Amino acid sequence: MQMTFRWYGEGNDTITLKQIRQIPGVKGIVWALHDVPVGEVWPVERIAEVVNQAKQYGFHTDVVESVNIHEDIKLGLNSRQQYIDAYKETLKNLSQFGVKVVCYNFMPVFDWLRTDLFKETEDGSTALYFDAAKVISLTPEQVVKNMEENTKELTLPGWEPERLKDLQHLFSLYKDVSEVDLFDNLVYFLEEITPVAEQCGIKMAIHPDDPPFSIFGLPRIVKNKEDIERILTSVDSPANCLTFCSGSLGANPSNDLVDIVKTFTNRIPFAHIRNVKHFEDGSFIETSHRAEDGSVPITEIVNGLYENGFVGYVRPDHGRHIWDEVCRPGYGLYDRALGVMYLLGAWDTNKILTKEKMQKI
């Protein structure tokens, strides 16, 4: 397991590479070119710029999150081929710099959704919160306004202003798109992309829907174990993979996260690990990574990865906003750094127990 940390780039993050370097165990940054519009080819010069910045602090740049998918591809429009061809060129450019994993998602319109970005918790920290009842009454426009008011100058992937400025039009385009349609469009994309990914030595790792159920009537196709199996078998290639996200899948209590990990370990090159606490009405709030603080079996997930020979990349996912830190929602330094130590502690415990067991033999 290689520990990584997400970084949004110079000028677009409150956190510096120097600070990340001081977190024990972190070997690489998870990055993207957030200023390149969705659908355009990532320039070699810009890729080199980020890679060189990371190298100055001893970090690898093996994992990219995300090369976003243009809505025309998800919708299956006639114009999709130009964007797929651009995606292929981006993969080729990334491969020149040794990128091994590209995390992406296939969520329509919204990459992810929360109703409160800084919900206060019992201990005085704040966290991302999903109010199930509020979603029923909120219009998409109100959600976007909430995000804009709370994110200030920092961009949030999936919430780029240029993508959401014509929100009503996007919703009208998806009005007659079913889950079957969306899945077929994903398969078309994978059939086009996978041969290039194989040639480039890149694993395409799809991220689960967040949350893993329909919002505003939009289709969702990466919600549970059955969806994941269907996607991985639709294009049966080692380059067609899963980004396991305990927080996204864990937002639905019916998902058996440990079983998902054990079933698909050999197709999981990248894992996001975060904790959420469920409420009876379907709402949830993100908590610390400590298993006892939420509803997600964090240590059992780490154990499952270890026992099944996981050799991929892991990053602590969303954290709380603690110690009065001013940061982008879910992506502060302090709580995620604590998350790194918790996850490494769980992993190292497995190593110690395995060593003791072998010594007894």
mmCIF file of N, CA, C and O in Angstrom, residues 132-188:
data_model
loop_
_atom_site.group_PDB
_atom_site.id
_atom_site.type_symbol
_atom_site.label_atom_id
_atom_site.label_comp_id
_atom_site.label_asym_id
_atom_site.label_seq_id
_atom_site.Cartn_x
_atom_site.Cartn_y
_atom_site.Cartn_z
ATOM 1 N N ALA A 132 -30.963 14.525 3.952
ATOM 2 C CA ALA A 132 -31.852 13.858 3.003
ATOM 3 C C ALA A 132 -33.154 14.623 2.806
ATOM 4 O O ALA A 132 -33.654 14.755 1.685
ATOM 5 N N ALA A 133 -33.707 15.147 3.889
ATOM 6 C CA ALA A 133 -34.972 15.874 3.795
ATOM 7 C C ALA A 133 -34.800 17.166 3.011
ATOM 8 O O ALA A 133 -35.682 17.577 2.252
ATOM 9 N N LYS A 134 -33.656 17.807 3.185
ATOM 10 C CA LYS A 134 -33.418 19.077 2.506
ATOM 11 C C LYS A 134 -33.284 18.898 0.994
ATOM 12 O O LYS A 134 -33.672 19.772 0.211
ATOM 13 N N VAL A 135 -32.724 17.763 0.571
ATOM 14 C CA VAL A 135 -32.557 17.516 -0.862
ATOM 15 C C VAL A 135 -33.905 17.482 -1.564
ATOM 16 O O VAL A 135 -34.054 17.927 -2.704
ATOM 17 N N ILE A 136 -34.902 16.961 -0.875
ATOM 18 C CA ILE A 136 -36.242 16.864 -1.462
ATOM 19 C C ILE A 136 -36.783 18.251 -1.799
ATOM 20 O O ILE A 136 -37.437 18.455 -2.828
ATOM 21 N N SER A 137 -36.485 19.239 -0.942
ATOM 22 C CA SER A 137 -37.040 20.577 -1.129
ATOM 23 C C SER A 137 -36.131 21.518 -1.918
ATOM 24 O O SER A 137 -36.600 22.507 -2.482
ATOM 25 N N LEU A 138 -34.835 21.227 -1.954
ATOM 26 C CA LEU A 138 -33.901 22.102 -2.654
ATOM 27 C C LEU A 138 -34.009 21.930 -4.165
ATOM 28 O O LEU A 138 -34.135 20.823 -4.670
ATOM 29 N N THR A 139 -33.930 23.040 -4.887
ATOM 30 C CA THR A 139 -33.811 22.964 -6.333
ATOM 31 C C THR A 139 -32.328 22.859 -6.677
ATOM 32 O O THR A 139 -31.469 23.255 -5.880
ATOM 33 N N PRO A 140 -31.983 22.338 -7.838
ATOM 34 C CA PRO A 140 -30.575 22.289 -8.234
ATOM 35 C C PRO A 140 -29.920 23.663 -8.200
ATOM 36 O O PRO A 140 -28.755 23.793 -7.816
ATOM 37 N N GLU A 141 -30.668 24.700 -8.588
ATOM 38 C CA GLU A 141 -30.121 26.054 -8.579
ATOM 39 C C GLU A 141 -29.745 26.489 -7.172
ATOM 40 O O GLU A 141 -28.729 27.159 -6.951
ATOM 41 N N GLN A 142 -30.563 26.107 -6.182
ATOM 42 C CA GLN A 142 -30.266 26.467 -4.797
ATOM 43 C C GLN A 142 -29.022 25.742 -4.293
ATOM 44 O O GLN A 142 -28.237 26.298 -3.526
ATOM 45 N N VAL A 143 -28.849 24.514 -4.734
ATOM 46 C CA VAL A 143 -27.654 23.756 -4.348
ATOM 47 C C VAL A 143 -26.410 24.445 -4.887
ATOM 48 O O VAL A 143 -25.420 24.640 -4.172
ATOM 49 N N VAL A 144 -26.450 24.825 -6.156
ATOM 50 C CA VAL A 144 -25.308 25.494 -6.770
ATOM 51 C C VAL A 144 -25.007 26.810 -6.062
ATOM 52 O O VAL A 144 -23.843 27.135 -5.792
ATOM 53 N N LYS A 145 -26.038 27.573 -5.749
ATOM 54 C CA LYS A 145 -25.840 28.838 -5.046
ATOM 55 C C LYS A 145 -25.159 28.609 -3.703
ATOM 56 O O LYS A 145 -24.248 29.351 -3.300
ATOM 57 N N ASN A 146 -25.562 27.564 -2.995
ATOM 58 C CA ASN A 146 -24.965 27.222 -1.703
ATOM 59 C C ASN A 146 -23.473 26.922 -1.864
ATOM 60 O O ASN A 146 -22.642 27.378 -1.078
ATOM 61 N N MET A 147 -23.140 26.155 -2.903
ATOM 62 C CA MET A 147 -21.747 25.811 -3.141
ATOM 63 C C MET A 147 -20.927 27.059 -3.459
ATOM 64 O O MET A 147 -19.829 27.245 -2.944
ATOM 65 N N GLU A 148 -21.475 27.912 -4.313
ATOM 66 C CA GLU A 148 -20.755 29.121 -4.710
ATOM 67 C C GLU A 148 -20.488 30.033 -3.517
ATOM 68 O O GLU A 148 -19.425 30.642 -3.397
ATOM 69 N N GLU A 149 -21.457 30.139 -2.616
ATOM 70 C CA GLU A 149 -21.311 31.018 -1.462
ATOM 71 C C GLU A 149 -20.297 30.498 -0.460
ATOM 72 O O GLU A 149 -19.687 31.270 0.286
ATOM 73 N N ASN A 150 -20.105 29.187 -0.436
ATOM 74 C CA ASN A 150 -19.246 28.594 0.588
ATOM 75 C C ASN A 150 -17.843 28.249 0.118
ATOM 76 O O ASN A 150 -16.980 27.936 0.943
ATOM 77 N N THR A 151 -17.597 28.259 -1.191
ATOM 78 C CA THR A 151 -16.275 27.848 -1.668
ATOM 79 C C THR A 151 -15.373 29.018 -1.997
ATOM 80 O O THR A 151 -14.196 28.841 -2.255
ATOM 81 N N LYS A 152 -15.931 30.222 -2.030
ATOM 82 C CA LYS A 152 -15.149 31.442 -2.254
ATOM 83 C C LYS A 152 -14.314 31.324 -3.535
ATOM 84 O O LYS A 152 -14.841 31.114 -4.599
ATOM 85 N N GLU A 153 -12.990 31.489 -3.411
ATOM 86 C CA GLU A 153 -12.147 31.541 -4.609
ATOM 87 C C GLU A 153 -11.622 30.174 -5.045
ATOM 88 O O GLU A 153 -11.056 30.040 -6.110
ATOM 89 N N LEU A 154 -11.787 29.161 -4.212
ATOM 90 C CA LEU A 154 -11.234 27.852 -4.544
ATOM 91 C C LEU A 154 -12.207 27.066 -5.414
ATOM 92 O O LEU A 154 -13.408 27.039 -5.156
ATOM 93 N N THR A 155 -11.690 26.401 -6.430
ATOM 94 C CA THR A 155 -12.561 25.610 -7.291
ATOM 95 C C THR A 155 -12.804 24.237 -6.673
ATOM 96 O O THR A 155 -11.967 23.695 -5.956
ATOM 97 N N LEU A 156 -13.953 23.699 -6.967
ATOM 98 C CA LEU A 156 -14.289 22.347 -6.541
ATOM 99 C C LEU A 156 -14.530 21.499 -7.779
ATOM 100 O O LEU A 156 -15.396 21.825 -8.591
ATOM 101 N N PRO A 157 -13.780 20.412 -7.980
ATOM 102 C CA PRO A 157 -13.975 19.574 -9.147
ATOM 103 C C PRO A 157 -15.421 19.084 -9.241
ATOM 104 O O PRO A 157 -15.996 18.630 -8.261
ATOM 105 N N GLY A 158 -15.969 19.181 -10.441
ATOM 106 C CA GLY A 158 -17.358 18.787 -10.638
ATOM 107 C C GLY A 158 -18.323 19.932 -10.425
ATOM 108 O O GLY A 158 -19.506 19.811 -10.731
ATOM 109 N N TRP A 159 -17.802 21.043 -9.890
ATOM 110 C CA TRP A 159 -18.647 22.204 -9.632
ATOM 111 C C TRP A 159 -18.087 23.439 -10.329
ATOM 112 O O TRP A 159 -18.296 24.568 -9.895
ATOM 113 N N GLU A 160 -17.368 23.224 -11.435
ATOM 114 C CA GLU A 160 -16.801 24.344 -12.167
ATOM 115 C C GLU A 160 -17.926 25.244 -12.692
ATOM 116 O O GLU A 160 -18.906 24.754 -13.263
ATOM 117 N N PRO A 161 -17.793 26.558 -12.504
ATOM 118 C CA PRO A 161 -18.846 27.493 -12.923
ATOM 119 C C PRO A 161 -19.241 27.346 -14.383
ATOM 120 O O PRO A 161 -20.419 27.434 -14.727
ATOM 121 N N GLU A 162 -18.231 27.099 -15.254
ATOM 122 C CA GLU A 162 -18.558 27.003 -16.673
ATOM 123 C C GLU A 162 -19.431 25.782 -16.982
ATOM 124 O O GLU A 162 -20.158 25.747 -17.969
ATOM 125 N N ARG A 163 -19.350 24.766 -16.115
ATOM 126 C CA ARG A 163 -20.145 23.566 -16.333
ATOM 127 C C ARG A 163 -21.572 23.730 -15.807
ATOM 128 O O ARG A 163 -22.512 23.141 -16.324
ATOM 129 N N LEU A 164 -21.711 24.514 -14.753
ATOM 130 C CA LEU A 164 -23.007 24.590 -14.074
ATOM 131 C C LEU A 164 -23.787 25.873 -14.353
ATOM 132 O O LEU A 164 -24.884 26.047 -13.839
ATOM 133 N N LYS A 165 -23.210 26.748 -15.178
ATOM 134 C CA LYS A 165 -23.900 28.014 -15.433
ATOM 135 C C LYS A 165 -25.214 27.807 -16.175
ATOM 136 O O LYS A 165 -26.134 28.623 -16.056
ATOM 137 N N ASP A 166 -25.290 26.720 -16.944
ATOM 138 C CA ASP A 166 -26.515 26.434 -17.689
ATOM 139 C C ASP A 166 -27.139 25.155 -17.138
ATOM 140 O O ASP A 166 -27.419 24.198 -17.857
ATOM 141 N N LEU A 167 -27.350 25.154 -15.830
ATOM 142 C CA LEU A 167 -27.791 23.957 -15.136
ATOM 143 C C LEU A 167 -29.119 23.417 -15.667
ATOM 144 O O LEU A 167 -29.290 22.210 -15.858
ATOM 145 N N GLN A 168 -30.063 24.303 -15.885
ATOM 146 C CA GLN A 168 -31.385 23.865 -16.331
ATOM 147 C C GLN A 168 -31.305 23.137 -17.669
ATOM 148 O O GLN A 168 -32.005 22.154 -17.902
ATOM 149 N N HIS A 169 -30.414 23.616 -18.540
ATOM 150 C CA HIS A 169 -30.239 22.957 -19.843
ATOM 151 C C HIS A 169 -29.678 21.558 -19.660
ATOM 152 O O HIS A 169 -30.113 20.602 -20.332
ATOM 153 N N LEU A 170 -28.710 21.419 -18.740
ATOM 154 C CA LEU A 170 -28.145 20.094 -18.477
ATOM 155 C C LEU A 170 -29.211 19.123 -17.995
ATOM 156 O O LEU A 170 -29.267 17.966 -18.424
ATOM 157 N N PHE A 171 -30.072 19.603 -17.106
ATOM 158 C CA PHE A 171 -31.136 18.740 -16.605
ATOM 159 C C PHE A 171 -32.103 18.334 -17.717
ATOM 160 O O PHE A 171 -32.582 17.198 -17.747
ATOM 161 N N SER A 172 -32.377 19.240 -18.617
ATOM 162 C CA SER A 172 -33.289 18.907 -19.716
ATOM 163 C C SER A 172 -32.681 17.843 -20.623
ATOM 164 O O SER A 172 -33.395 16.981 -21.151
ATOM 165 N N LEU A 173 -31.354 17.865 -20.786
ATOM 166 C CA LEU A 173 -30.693 16.867 -21.624
ATOM 167 C C LEU A 173 -30.793 15.468 -21.019
ATOM 168 O O LEU A 173 -30.851 14.466 -21.746
ATOM 169 N N TYR A 174 -30.783 15.396 -19.680
ATOM 170 C CA TYR A 174 -30.835 14.096 -19.004
ATOM 171 C C TYR A 174 -32.270 13.616 -18.740
ATOM 172 O O TYR A 174 -32.467 12.535 -18.196
ATOM 173 N N LYS A 175 -33.245 14.390 -19.144
ATOM 174 C CA LYS A 175 -34.636 14.091 -18.801
ATOM 175 C C LYS A 175 -35.059 12.684 -19.260
ATOM 176 O O LYS A 175 -35.770 11.981 -18.545
ATOM 177 N N ASP A 176 -34.604 12.276 -20.423
ATOM 178 C CA ASP A 176 -35.003 10.982 -20.973
ATOM 179 C C ASP A 176 -33.872 9.959 -20.962
ATOM 180 O O ASP A 176 -33.940 8.932 -21.645
ATOM 181 N N VAL A 177 -32.813 10.230 -20.172
ATOM 182 C CA VAL A 177 -31.686 9.297 -20.083
ATOM 183 C C VAL A 177 -31.901 8.358 -18.899
ATOM 184 O O VAL A 177 -31.959 8.795 -17.746
ATOM 185 N N SER A 178 -32.012 7.076 -19.170
ATOM 186 C CA SER A 178 -32.225 6.079 -18.120
ATOM 187 C C SER A 178 -30.881 5.540 -17.631
ATOM 188 O O SER A 178 -29.830 5.833 -18.214
ATOM 189 N N GLU A 179 -30.928 4.725 -16.575
ATOM 190 C CA GLU A 179 -29.699 4.083 -16.104
ATOM 191 C C GLU A 179 -29.138 3.143 -17.164
ATOM 192 O O GLU A 179 -27.926 3.011 -17.296
ATOM 193 N N VAL A 180 -30.028 2.507 -17.924
ATOM 194 C CA VAL A 180 -29.583 1.629 -19.013
ATOM 195 C C VAL A 180 -28.827 2.443 -20.060
ATOM 196 O O VAL A 180 -27.760 2.036 -20.538
ATOM 197 N N ASP A 181 -29.366 3.598 -20.407
ATOM 198 C CA ASP A 181 -28.711 4.466 -21.384
ATOM 199 C C ASP A 181 -27.340 4.917 -20.889
ATOM 200 O O ASP A 181 -26.349 4.893 -21.639
ATOM 201 N N LEU A 182 -27.297 5.363 -19.635
ATOM 202 C CA LEU A 182 -26.039 5.855 -19.077
ATOM 203 C C LEU A 182 -24.991 4.745 -19.033
ATOM 204 O O LEU A 182 -23.814 4.961 -19.352
ATOM 205 N N PHE A 183 -25.418 3.548 -18.652
ATOM 206 C CA PHE A 183 -24.493 2.405 -18.622
ATOM 207 C C PHE A 183 -23.970 2.091 -20.023
ATOM 208 O O PHE A 183 -22.771 1.854 -20.212
ATOM 209 N N ASP A 184 -24.845 2.088 -21.006
ATOM 210 C CA ASP A 184 -24.420 1.825 -22.382
ATOM 211 C C ASP A 184 -23.403 2.865 -22.851
ATOM 212 O O ASP A 184 -22.434 2.537 -23.550
ATOM 213 N N ASN A 185 -23.611 4.111 -22.439
ATOM 214 C CA ASN A 185 -22.676 5.169 -22.820
ATOM 215 C C ASN A 185 -21.327 5.005 -22.127
ATOM 216 O O ASN A 185 -20.280 5.326 -22.702
ATOM 217 N N LEU A 186 -21.359 4.503 -20.890
ATOM 218 C CA LEU A 186 -20.110 4.204 -20.190
ATOM 219 C C LEU A 186 -19.361 3.079 -20.909
ATOM 220 O O LEU A 186 -18.142 3.164 -21.114
ATOM 221 N N VAL A 187 -20.067 2.025 -21.284
ATOM 222 C CA VAL A 187 -19.425 0.899 -21.970
ATOM 223 C C VAL A 187 -18.800 1.352 -23.285
ATOM 224 O O VAL A 187 -17.674 0.954 -23.629
ATOM 225 N N TYR A 188 -19.516 2.202 -24.017
ATOM 226 C CA TYR A 188 -18.964 2.739 -25.271
ATOM 227 C C TYR A 188 -17.651 3.472 -24.996
ATOM 228 O O TYR A 188 -16.648 3.286 -25.705
#
